[in-house]
Amino acid sequence: MTTQPTAAVLLIGDELLSGRTRDINLQQIAQFLEPLGIPVCEARTVPDIQDEIVAAVNVLRAKYTYVFTTGGIGPTHDDITADAIAAAFGVGISEHPDALRDMAARYAAMNTEFTPARRRMARVPHGARLVVNPVSGAPGFQTGNVFTLAGVPQIARAMLEDIGPRLQSGAVVHKVTVRGKGLREGDLAEALGQIAKASPGVGIGSYPWYGSYEDHGVALVARSTNAEALAGVQAQLEALARSLGVEPEIQS
């Protein structure tokens, strides 16, 4: 593994590509990983087609330290992610005894039939390690450097708590936002480019907002693992805003 671990997120589901469902899993995975010093460097969305999932998983797991997949591990016919992960790693798949035991006990406690469809959620690629699901009981799993999570955001977020201790942390990326009401990107562009060019260890982004005619401006966001370099860039961004007649608001 590299000294700075990296991550990718693979979002799986026809409902995402059709626009029927709005994804928030990418955001919450990235927010969970950021304090651990693991930047999300790529995200993809693929349909419920096994070959597409397999191809994406194999590309991403070779390129990044960790891959997080969401979606497709439920009880219905189109929940094919577990089979796709098994195919990507070239292993078999069957009911995991621990998952089966725990799920059977949970459904019994709810006085609910543990149907064959529900048993499908206990199927795990051979050699995978279970990921605890404290919300609904059906587990996710870890296969190599790939973590397979549920698509329901509440469940996916809960599963991350079991995954966190397994991850190699990296250098934490510090961030500061210099927000200026009334700033315009066209006025900032040249000077901002010069600051960015002179600060190779700091990433700088410009994000305009438009609330209304009287509520608009630009948020300048700087990120770096080097706190000293970040402080220097922050000072330059503040000075840039003031040179344009705007008193900056700082958000760390």
mmCIF file of C-alpha atoms in Angstrom:
data_model
loop_
_atom_site.group_PDB
_atom_site.id
_atom_site.type_symbol
_atom_site.label_atom_id
_atom_site.label_comp_id
_atom_site.label_asym_id
_atom_site.label_seq_id
_atom_site.Cartn_x
_atom_site.Cartn_y
_atom_site.Cartn_z
ATOM 1 C CA MET A 1 0.000 0.000 0.000
ATOM 2 C CA THR A 2 1.066 3.576 -0.566
ATOM 3 C CA THR A 3 1.845 5.895 2.354
ATOM 4 C CA GLN A 4 -1.203 7.954 1.384
ATOM 5 C CA PRO A 5 -4.156 5.572 1.042
ATOM 6 C CA THR A 6 -6.806 6.372 -1.523
ATOM 7 C CA ALA A 7 -10.377 5.276 -2.139
ATOM 8 C CA ALA A 8 -12.949 4.918 -4.885
ATOM 9 C CA VAL A 9 -16.720 4.602 -4.618
ATOM 10 C CA LEU A 10 -18.765 2.416 -6.954
ATOM 11 C CA LEU A 11 -22.479 3.197 -6.906
ATOM 12 C CA ILE A 12 -24.587 0.345 -8.250
ATOM 13 C CA GLY A 13 -28.180 0.505 -9.420
ATOM 14 C CA ASP A 14 -30.460 1.242 -12.358
ATOM 15 C CA GLU A 15 -32.473 3.548 -10.091
ATOM 16 C CA LEU A 16 -29.498 5.895 -9.762
ATOM 17 C CA LEU A 17 -28.904 6.147 -13.504
ATOM 18 C CA SER A 18 -32.584 6.702 -14.225
ATOM 19 C CA GLY A 19 -32.769 9.555 -11.738
ATOM 20 C CA ARG A 20 -35.440 7.770 -9.725
ATOM 21 C CA THR A 21 -33.171 7.731 -6.670
ATOM 22 C CA ARG A 22 -30.832 10.504 -5.571
ATOM 23 C CA ASP A 23 -27.510 9.237 -4.239
ATOM 24 C CA ILE A 24 -26.075 10.528 -0.989
ATOM 25 C CA ASN A 25 -23.789 7.569 -0.278
ATOM 26 C CA LEU A 26 -20.837 9.097 -2.116
ATOM 27 C CA GLN A 27 -21.055 12.195 0.056
ATOM 28 C CA GLN A 28 -21.292 10.339 3.342
ATOM 29 C CA ILE A 29 -18.506 7.875 2.477
ATOM 30 C CA ALA A 30 -16.205 10.741 1.483
ATOM 31 C CA GLN A 31 -17.072 12.626 4.665
ATOM 32 C CA PHE A 32 -16.376 9.531 6.765
ATOM 33 C CA LEU A 33 -13.000 8.910 5.127
ATOM 34 C CA GLU A 34 -11.734 12.502 5.070
ATOM 35 C CA PRO A 35 -10.758 12.683 8.784
ATOM 36 C CA LEU A 36 -8.943 9.366 8.351
ATOM 37 C CA GLY A 37 -6.733 10.886 5.669
ATOM 38 C CA ILE A 38 -8.211 8.721 2.898
ATOM 39 C CA PRO A 39 -9.310 10.879 -0.035
ATOM 40 C CA VAL A 40 -11.955 9.607 -2.433
ATOM 41 C CA CYS A 41 -10.249 10.002 -5.807
ATOM 42 C CA GLU A 42 -12.864 8.517 -8.130
ATOM 43 C CA ALA A 43 -16.548 7.623 -8.225
ATOM 44 C CA ARG A 44 -18.486 5.611 -10.804
ATOM 45 C CA THR A 45 -22.103 4.624 -11.256
ATOM 46 C CA VAL A 46 -22.988 1.390 -13.033
ATOM 47 C CA PRO A 47 -26.273 -0.384 -13.798
ATOM 48 C CA ASP A 48 -27.481 -3.691 -12.393
ATOM 49 C CA ILE A 49 -25.522 -5.648 -14.983
ATOM 50 C CA GLN A 50 -23.023 -8.161 -13.643
ATOM 51 C CA ASP A 51 -20.374 -7.704 -16.342
ATOM 52 C CA GLU A 52 -20.428 -3.929 -15.815
ATOM 53 C CA ILE A 53 -20.022 -4.319 -12.056
ATOM 54 C CA VAL A 54 -17.213 -6.862 -12.409
ATOM 55 C CA ALA A 55 -15.288 -4.698 -14.867
ATOM 56 C CA ALA A 56 -15.579 -1.590 -12.686
ATOM 57 C CA VAL A 57 -14.606 -3.428 -9.498
ATOM 58 C CA ASN A 58 -11.504 -4.924 -11.088
ATOM 59 C CA VAL A 59 -10.327 -1.597 -12.474
ATOM 60 C CA LEU A 60 -10.912 0.311 -9.252
ATOM 61 C CA ARG A 61 -9.492 -2.260 -6.834
ATOM 62 C CA ALA A 62 -6.241 -2.349 -8.803
ATOM 63 C CA LYS A 63 -5.978 1.442 -8.867
ATOM 64 C CA TYR A 64 -6.931 2.463 -5.321
ATOM 65 C CA THR A 65 -6.182 1.311 -1.780
ATOM 66 C CA TYR A 66 -9.862 0.815 -0.984
ATOM 67 C CA VAL A 67 -13.079 0.486 -2.961
ATOM 68 C CA PHE A 68 -16.546 0.989 -1.492
ATOM 69 C CA THR A 69 -19.546 -0.348 -3.374
ATOM 70 C CA THR A 70 -23.118 0.534 -2.471
ATOM 71 C CA GLY A 71 -26.334 -1.124 -3.578
ATOM 72 C CA GLY A 72 -27.484 -4.467 -4.905
ATOM 73 C CA ILE A 73 -27.229 -6.717 -1.834
ATOM 74 C CA GLY A 74 -30.946 -6.944 -0.989
ATOM 75 C CA PRO A 75 -33.413 -9.833 -1.419
ATOM 76 C CA THR A 76 -34.742 -9.194 -4.952
ATOM 77 C CA HIS A 77 -33.791 -10.612 -8.338
ATOM 78 C CA ASP A 78 -31.850 -7.512 -9.391
ATOM 79 C CA ASP A 79 -29.650 -7.570 -6.275
ATOM 80 C CA ILE A 80 -26.625 -9.092 -7.979
ATOM 81 C CA THR A 81 -23.713 -7.276 -6.378
ATOM 82 C CA ALA A 82 -22.613 -10.203 -4.189
ATOM 83 C CA ASP A 83 -22.427 -12.489 -7.237
ATOM 84 C CA ALA A 84 -20.543 -9.799 -9.179
ATOM 85 C CA ILE A 85 -17.967 -9.354 -6.406
ATOM 86 C CA ALA A 86 -17.448 -13.124 -6.269
ATOM 87 C CA ALA A 87 -16.959 -13.173 -10.028
ATOM 88 C CA ALA A 88 -14.530 -10.245 -9.891
ATOM 89 C CA PHE A 89 -12.357 -12.096 -7.377
ATOM 90 C CA GLY A 90 -12.809 -15.479 -9.062
ATOM 91 C CA VAL A 91 -14.303 -17.176 -5.999
ATOM 92 C CA GLY A 92 -17.507 -19.012 -5.211
ATOM 93 C CA ILE A 93 -20.443 -17.704 -3.232
ATOM 94 C CA SER A 94 -22.748 -19.315 -0.678
ATOM 95 C CA GLU A 95 -24.635 -18.629 2.530
ATOM 96 C CA HIS A 96 -22.280 -17.506 5.278
ATOM 97 C CA PRO A 97 -23.045 -19.539 8.439
ATOM 98 C CA ASP A 98 -22.633 -16.585 10.817
ATOM 99 C CA ALA A 99 -24.784 -14.323 8.671
ATOM 100 C CA LEU A 100 -27.406 -17.038 8.312
ATOM 101 C CA ARG A 101 -27.505 -17.679 12.054
ATOM 102 C CA ASP A 102 -27.773 -14.025 13.020
ATOM 103 C CA MET A 103 -30.399 -13.220 10.402
ATOM 104 C CA ALA A 104 -32.503 -16.265 11.323
ATOM 105 C CA ALA A 105 -32.466 -15.187 14.963
ATOM 106 C CA ARG A 106 -33.386 -11.627 14.059
ATOM 107 C CA TYR A 107 -36.368 -12.634 11.920
ATOM 108 C CA ALA A 108 -37.511 -15.086 14.576
ATOM 109 C CA ALA A 109 -37.414 -12.305 17.165
ATOM 110 C CA MET A 110 -39.554 -10.170 14.857
ATOM 111 C CA ASN A 111 -41.958 -13.079 14.312
ATOM 112 C CA THR A 112 -41.279 -12.756 10.579
ATOM 113 C CA GLU A 113 -40.761 -15.627 8.157
ATOM 114 C CA PHE A 114 -37.154 -16.096 7.070
ATOM 115 C CA THR A 115 -38.018 -16.681 3.419
ATOM 116 C CA PRO A 116 -35.678 -17.865 0.638
ATOM 117 C CA ALA A 117 -35.618 -14.300 -0.669
ATOM 118 C CA ARG A 118 -34.397 -13.017 2.691
ATOM 119 C CA ARG A 119 -31.844 -15.850 2.909
ATOM 120 C CA ARG A 120 -30.260 -14.455 -0.266
ATOM 121 C CA MET A 121 -28.887 -11.628 1.865
ATOM 122 C CA ALA A 122 -26.749 -14.164 3.765
ATOM 123 C CA ARG A 123 -24.889 -15.129 0.566
ATOM 124 C CA VAL A 124 -21.297 -13.917 0.695
ATOM 125 C CA PRO A 125 -18.277 -14.488 -1.588
ATOM 126 C CA HIS A 126 -16.005 -17.192 -0.234
ATOM 127 C CA GLY A 127 -13.226 -15.783 1.925
ATOM 128 C CA ALA A 128 -15.006 -12.495 2.550
ATOM 129 C CA ARG A 129 -15.220 -10.926 5.996
ATOM 130 C CA LEU A 130 -18.608 -9.772 7.214
ATOM 131 C CA VAL A 131 -19.410 -6.098 7.820
ATOM 132 C CA VAL A 132 -21.866 -5.585 10.669
ATOM 133 C CA ASN A 133 -25.238 -4.034 9.852
ATOM 134 C CA PRO A 134 -26.721 -2.719 13.123
ATOM 135 C CA VAL A 135 -29.778 -1.262 11.374
ATOM 136 C CA SER A 136 -31.467 -4.169 9.587
ATOM 137 C CA GLY A 137 -29.172 -7.112 10.314
ATOM 138 C CA ALA A 138 -28.292 -8.237 6.756
ATOM 139 C CA PRO A 139 -24.496 -7.822 6.603
ATOM 140 C CA GLY A 140 -22.191 -6.223 4.113
ATOM 141 C CA PHE A 141 -18.819 -7.806 3.484
ATOM 142 C CA GLN A 142 -15.158 -7.138 2.747
ATOM 143 C CA THR A 143 -13.444 -8.983 -0.085
ATOM 144 C CA GLY A 144 -9.787 -8.029 -0.288
ATOM 145 C CA ASN A 145 -9.699 -4.237 -0.471
ATOM 146 C CA VAL A 146 -13.349 -3.983 -1.579
ATOM 147 C CA PHE A 147 -16.083 -3.161 0.930
ATOM 148 C CA THR A 148 -19.629 -3.960 -0.186
ATOM 149 C CA LEU A 149 -22.325 -1.920 1.518
ATOM 150 C CA ALA A 150 -26.080 -1.642 1.276
ATOM 151 C CA GLY A 151 -27.594 1.041 -0.925
ATOM 152 C CA VAL A 152 -29.931 2.443 1.729
ATOM 153 C CA PRO A 153 -27.998 5.471 3.036
ATOM 154 C CA GLN A 154 -28.874 4.932 6.702
ATOM 155 C CA ILE A 155 -27.609 1.343 6.538
ATOM 156 C CA ALA A 156 -24.515 2.177 4.494
ATOM 157 C CA ARG A 157 -23.511 4.858 6.999
ATOM 158 C CA ALA A 158 -23.975 2.481 9.926
ATOM 159 C CA MET A 159 -21.815 -0.155 8.232
ATOM 160 C CA LEU A 160 -18.924 2.313 7.960
ATOM 161 C CA GLU A 161 -18.492 2.205 11.735
ATOM 162 C CA ASP A 162 -17.452 -1.459 11.534
ATOM 163 C CA ILE A 163 -15.134 -0.726 8.614
ATOM 164 C CA GLY A 164 -13.288 2.271 10.095
ATOM 165 C CA PRO A 165 -10.934 0.293 12.386
ATOM 166 C CA ARG A 166 -9.877 -1.892 9.446
ATOM 167 C CA LEU A 167 -8.553 1.017 7.382
ATOM 168 C CA GLN A 168 -5.001 2.302 7.106
ATOM 169 C CA SER A 169 -5.187 6.017 7.831
ATOM 170 C CA GLY A 170 -3.145 8.606 5.978
ATOM 171 C CA ALA A 171 -2.099 12.189 6.364
ATOM 172 C CA VAL A 172 -5.138 14.224 7.321
ATOM 173 C CA VAL A 173 -6.154 16.845 4.794
ATOM 174 C CA HIS A 174 -6.795 20.197 6.438
ATOM 175 C CA LYS A 175 -9.298 22.533 4.836
ATOM 176 C CA VAL A 176 -10.211 26.191 5.062
ATOM 177 C CA THR A 177 -12.927 28.155 3.270
ATOM 178 C CA VAL A 178 -12.577 31.844 2.507
ATOM 179 C CA ARG A 179 -16.095 32.985 1.711
ATOM 180 C CA GLY A 180 -16.769 36.372 0.156
ATOM 181 C CA LYS A 181 -20.245 37.774 -0.387
ATOM 182 C CA GLY A 182 -20.331 39.736 -3.629
ATOM 183 C CA LEU A 183 -17.173 38.195 -5.070
ATOM 184 C CA ARG A 184 -17.285 37.166 -8.735
ATOM 185 C CA GLU A 185 -15.162 34.445 -10.298
ATOM 186 C CA GLY A 186 -14.284 36.585 -13.299
ATOM 187 C CA ASP A 187 -12.645 39.115 -11.006
ATOM 188 C CA LEU A 188 -10.758 36.425 -9.085
ATOM 189 C CA ALA A 189 -9.583 34.172 -11.878
ATOM 190 C CA GLU A 190 -6.196 35.638 -12.789
ATOM 191 C CA ALA A 191 -4.934 36.228 -9.249
ATOM 192 C CA LEU A 192 -6.362 32.916 -8.048
ATOM 193 C CA GLY A 193 -4.493 31.096 -10.779
ATOM 194 C CA GLN A 194 -1.252 32.751 -9.709
ATOM 195 C CA ILE A 195 -1.770 31.729 -6.086
ATOM 196 C CA ALA A 196 -2.507 28.153 -7.117
ATOM 197 C CA LYS A 197 0.567 27.986 -9.358
ATOM 198 C CA ALA A 198 2.803 29.242 -6.556
ATOM 199 C CA SER A 199 1.359 26.752 -4.036
ATOM 200 C CA PRO A 200 1.845 23.221 -5.461
ATOM 201 C CA GLY A 201 1.180 21.529 -2.119
ATOM 202 C CA VAL A 202 -2.230 23.129 -1.717
ATOM 203 C CA GLY A 203 -5.379 22.400 -3.709
ATOM 204 C CA ILE A 204 -7.574 25.430 -4.321
ATOM 205 C CA GLY A 205 -11.162 25.390 -5.573
ATOM 206 C CA SER A 206 -13.551 28.193 -6.446
ATOM 207 C CA TYR A 207 -17.261 27.633 -5.794
ATOM 208 C CA PRO A 208 -19.771 30.390 -6.596
ATOM 209 C CA TRP A 209 -23.203 30.520 -5.012
ATOM 210 C CA TYR A 210 -26.318 32.287 -6.263
ATOM 211 C CA GLY A 211 -29.022 32.767 -3.670
ATOM 212 C CA SER A 212 -30.508 35.940 -5.088
ATOM 213 C CA TYR A 213 -29.489 39.247 -6.647
ATOM 214 C CA GLU A 214 -28.407 40.418 -3.198
ATOM 215 C CA ASP A 215 -27.067 37.061 -1.973
ATOM 216 C CA HIS A 216 -24.294 35.750 -4.182
ATOM 217 C CA GLY A 217 -20.573 35.328 -3.990
ATOM 218 C CA VAL A 218 -17.706 32.864 -4.135
ATOM 219 C CA ALA A 219 -16.330 30.374 -1.614
ATOM 220 C CA LEU A 220 -12.613 29.730 -2.066
ATOM 221 C CA VAL A 221 -11.684 26.359 -0.570
ATOM 222 C CA ALA A 222 -8.069 25.412 0.091
ATOM 223 C CA ARG A 223 -6.946 21.909 1.107
ATOM 224 C CA SER A 224 -3.556 20.536 2.125
ATOM 225 C CA THR A 225 -1.868 18.024 4.398
ATOM 226 C CA ASN A 226 0.628 20.796 5.218
ATOM 227 C CA ALA A 227 -0.974 23.084 7.800
ATOM 228 C CA GLU A 228 1.748 25.735 7.448
ATOM 229 C CA ALA A 229 1.403 25.918 3.669
ATOM 230 C CA LEU A 230 -2.372 26.060 4.038
ATOM 231 C CA ALA A 231 -2.121 29.001 6.445
ATOM 232 C CA GLY A 232 0.002 30.885 3.923
ATOM 233 C CA VAL A 233 -2.527 30.330 1.144
ATOM 234 C CA GLN A 234 -5.379 31.328 3.432
ATOM 235 C CA ALA A 235 -3.691 34.663 4.067
ATOM 236 C CA GLN A 236 -3.315 35.224 0.321
ATOM 237 C CA LEU A 237 -6.970 34.394 -0.328
ATOM 238 C CA GLU A 238 -8.102 36.760 2.382
ATOM 239 C CA ALA A 239 -5.924 39.502 0.925
ATOM 240 C CA LEU A 240 -7.339 38.824 -2.543
ATOM 241 C CA ALA A 241 -10.904 39.225 -1.302
ATOM 242 C CA ARG A 242 -10.060 42.458 0.484
ATOM 243 C CA SER A 243 -8.338 43.823 -2.605
ATOM 244 C CA LEU A 244 -11.722 43.513 -4.321
ATOM 245 C CA GLY A 245 -13.513 45.364 -1.556
ATOM 246 C CA VAL A 246 -14.946 42.281 0.218
ATOM 247 C CA GLU A 247 -14.330 41.369 3.845
ATOM 248 C CA PRO A 248 -13.874 37.571 3.862
ATOM 249 C CA GLU A 249 -15.637 35.149 6.166
ATOM 250 C CA ILE A 250 -13.427 32.273 7.290
ATOM 251 C CA GLN A 251 -14.741 28.739 7.809
ATOM 252 C CA SER A 252 -12.334 26.035 8.960
#
